[in-house]
CSV table of C-alpha atoms in Angstrom, one decimal:
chain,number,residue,atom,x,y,z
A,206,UNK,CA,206.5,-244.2,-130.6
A,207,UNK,CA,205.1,-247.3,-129.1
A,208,UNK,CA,207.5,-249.2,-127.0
A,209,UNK,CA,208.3,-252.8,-128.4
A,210,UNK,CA,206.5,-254.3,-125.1
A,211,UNK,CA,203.5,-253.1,-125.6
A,212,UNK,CA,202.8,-254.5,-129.4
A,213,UNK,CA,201.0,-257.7,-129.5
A,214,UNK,CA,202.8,-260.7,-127.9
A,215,UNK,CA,203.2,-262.3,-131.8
A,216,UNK,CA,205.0,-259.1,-132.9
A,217,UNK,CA,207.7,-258.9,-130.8
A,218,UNK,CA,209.4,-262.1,-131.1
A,219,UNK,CA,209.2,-261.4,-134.7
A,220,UNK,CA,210.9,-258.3,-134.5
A,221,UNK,CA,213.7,-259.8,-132.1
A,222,UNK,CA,214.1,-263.0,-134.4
A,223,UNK,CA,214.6,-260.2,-137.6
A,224,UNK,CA,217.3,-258.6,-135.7
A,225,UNK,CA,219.3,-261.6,-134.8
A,226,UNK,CA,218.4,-263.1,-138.5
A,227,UNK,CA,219.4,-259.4,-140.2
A,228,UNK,CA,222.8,-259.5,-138.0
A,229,UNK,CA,223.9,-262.8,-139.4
A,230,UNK,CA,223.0,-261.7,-143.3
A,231,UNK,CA,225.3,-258.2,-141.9
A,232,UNK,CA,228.4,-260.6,-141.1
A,233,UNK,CA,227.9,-263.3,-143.8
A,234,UNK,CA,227.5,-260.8,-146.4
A,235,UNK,CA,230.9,-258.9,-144.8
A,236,UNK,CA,232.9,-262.2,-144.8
A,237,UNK,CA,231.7,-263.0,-148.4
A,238,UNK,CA,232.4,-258.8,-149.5
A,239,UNK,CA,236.1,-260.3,-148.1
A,240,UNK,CA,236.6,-262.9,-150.9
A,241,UNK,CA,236.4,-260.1,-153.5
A,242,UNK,CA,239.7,-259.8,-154.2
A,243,UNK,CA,240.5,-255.5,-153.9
A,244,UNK,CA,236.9,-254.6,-153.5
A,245,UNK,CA,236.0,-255.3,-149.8
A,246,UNK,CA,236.7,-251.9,-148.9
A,247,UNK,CA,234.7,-250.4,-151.6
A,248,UNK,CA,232.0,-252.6,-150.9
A,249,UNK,CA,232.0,-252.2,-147.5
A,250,UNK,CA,232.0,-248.6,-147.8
A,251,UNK,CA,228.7,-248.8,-150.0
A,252,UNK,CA,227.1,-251.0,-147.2
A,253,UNK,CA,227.7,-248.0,-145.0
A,254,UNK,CA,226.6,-245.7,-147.3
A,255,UNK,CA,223.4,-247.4,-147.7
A,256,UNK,CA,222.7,-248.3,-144.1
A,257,UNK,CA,223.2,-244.3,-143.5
A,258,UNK,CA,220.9,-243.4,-145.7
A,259,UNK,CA,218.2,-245.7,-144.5
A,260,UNK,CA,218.8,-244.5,-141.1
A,261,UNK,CA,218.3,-240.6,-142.3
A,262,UNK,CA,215.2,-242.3,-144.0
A,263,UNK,CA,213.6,-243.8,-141.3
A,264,UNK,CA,214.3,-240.7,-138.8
A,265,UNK,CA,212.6,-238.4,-141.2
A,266,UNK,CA,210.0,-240.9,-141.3
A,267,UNK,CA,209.4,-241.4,-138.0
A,268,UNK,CA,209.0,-238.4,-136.2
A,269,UNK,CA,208.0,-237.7,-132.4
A,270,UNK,CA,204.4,-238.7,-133.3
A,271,UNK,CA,205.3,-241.8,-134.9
A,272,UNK,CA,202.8,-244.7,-133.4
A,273,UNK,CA,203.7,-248.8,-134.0
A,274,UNK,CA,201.7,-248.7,-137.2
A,275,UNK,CA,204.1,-246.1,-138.5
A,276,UNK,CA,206.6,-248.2,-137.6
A,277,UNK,CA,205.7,-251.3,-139.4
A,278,UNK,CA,204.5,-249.2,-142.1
A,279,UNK,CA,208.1,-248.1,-142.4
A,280,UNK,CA,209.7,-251.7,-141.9
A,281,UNK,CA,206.9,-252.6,-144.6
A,282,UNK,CA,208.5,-250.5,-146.8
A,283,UNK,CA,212.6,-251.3,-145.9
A,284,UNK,CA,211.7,-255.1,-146.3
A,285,UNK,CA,210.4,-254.9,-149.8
A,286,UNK,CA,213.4,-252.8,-150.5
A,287,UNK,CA,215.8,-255.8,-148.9
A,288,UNK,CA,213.9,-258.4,-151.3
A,289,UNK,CA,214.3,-256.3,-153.9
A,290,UNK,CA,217.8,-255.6,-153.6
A,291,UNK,CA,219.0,-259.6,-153.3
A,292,UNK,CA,217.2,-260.9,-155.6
A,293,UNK,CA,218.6,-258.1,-158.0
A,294,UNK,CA,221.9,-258.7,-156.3
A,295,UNK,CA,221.3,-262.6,-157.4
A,296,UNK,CA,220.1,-261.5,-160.5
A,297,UNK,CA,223.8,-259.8,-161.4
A,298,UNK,CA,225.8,-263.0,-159.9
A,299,UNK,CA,223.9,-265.0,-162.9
A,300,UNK,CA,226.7,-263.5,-165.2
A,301,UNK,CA,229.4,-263.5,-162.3
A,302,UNK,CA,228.9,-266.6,-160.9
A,303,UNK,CA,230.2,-266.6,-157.6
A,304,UNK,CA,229.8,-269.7,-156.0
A,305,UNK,CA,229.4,-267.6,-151.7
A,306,UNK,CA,228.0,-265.0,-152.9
A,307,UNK,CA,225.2,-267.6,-154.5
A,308,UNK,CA,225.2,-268.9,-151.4
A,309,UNK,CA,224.5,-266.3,-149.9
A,310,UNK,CA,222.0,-265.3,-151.4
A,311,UNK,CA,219.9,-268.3,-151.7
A,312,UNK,CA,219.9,-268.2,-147.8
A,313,UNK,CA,219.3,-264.6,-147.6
A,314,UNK,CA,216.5,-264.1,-150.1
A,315,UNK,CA,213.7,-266.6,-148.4
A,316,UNK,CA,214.5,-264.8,-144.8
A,317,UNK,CA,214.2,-261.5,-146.1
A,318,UNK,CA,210.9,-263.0,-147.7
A,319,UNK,CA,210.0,-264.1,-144.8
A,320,UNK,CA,210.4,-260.6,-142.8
A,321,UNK,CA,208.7,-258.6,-145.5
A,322,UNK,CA,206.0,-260.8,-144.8
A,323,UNK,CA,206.1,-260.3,-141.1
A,324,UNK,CA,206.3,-256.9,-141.3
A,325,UNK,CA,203.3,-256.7,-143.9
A,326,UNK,CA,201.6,-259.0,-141.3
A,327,UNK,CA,202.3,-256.9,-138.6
A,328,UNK,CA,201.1,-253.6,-140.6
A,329,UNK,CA,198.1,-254.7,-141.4
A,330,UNK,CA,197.0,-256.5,-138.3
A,331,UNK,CA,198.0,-252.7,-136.6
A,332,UNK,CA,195.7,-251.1,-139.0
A,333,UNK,CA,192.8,-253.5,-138.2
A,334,UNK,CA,193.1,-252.3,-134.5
A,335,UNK,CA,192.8,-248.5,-135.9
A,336,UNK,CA,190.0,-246.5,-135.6
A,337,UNK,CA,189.7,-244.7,-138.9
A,338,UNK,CA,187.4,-242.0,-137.7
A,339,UNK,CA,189.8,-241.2,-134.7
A,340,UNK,CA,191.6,-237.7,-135.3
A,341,UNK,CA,195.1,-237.4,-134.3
């Protein structure tokens, strides 16, 4: 798979600021999961669940041949999947309404907007570099 340095110099701070952005949602969502009164654990146990899975997901994915578009292709696909999931997540606090966790949320939904975006960005500007007669 292509190394991170050699994507184009837009790409990569992209990709950095997602991580730092996707590790602050990780321990704001875990400090909110805390003010559930006897459900942390059981939520924090689905959170591992999940992030296991998507991990098994993106290794079958991604194999030894993988290239950068793979790769965004992939994030393309896990970033639709986190938009999904918080504004469904939003959806059900409608009914519960719990003030962090709507805070949370109303933070977290325009940044994982954002990298879905960024990632779709990325894809596509990858596939414009392809040549689509090339064989593999």
């Amino acid at each position: 798979m292509q190394k991170l340095d050699d994507l184009a110099p837009d790409l990569k701070p992209r990709l950095e600021q997602m991580h730092a952005e996707a590790k602050e949602t990780e321990e704001r969502a875990i400090e909110v999961a805390g003010t559930f009164e006897g459900k942390k654990t059981a939520i924090l146990d689905e959170a591992r669940d999940v992030k296991q899975k998507a991990s098994e997901m993106m290794s079958d994915y991604l194999d030894r041949a993988a290239d950068a578009l793979d790769g965004f292709e992939f994030l393309t696909m896990a970033e639709a999947g986190e938009v999904g999931h918080w504004e469904i997540l939003k959806t059900l606090n409608e009914r519960a309404r719990n003030a962090e966790l709507q805070e949370l949320c109303n933070w977290a939904i325009p940044i994982q907007q954002r990298h879905f975006e960024d990632v779709r960005n990325g894809s596509l500007t990858l596939a414009a570099a392809e040549d689509p007669n090339e064989t593999s």
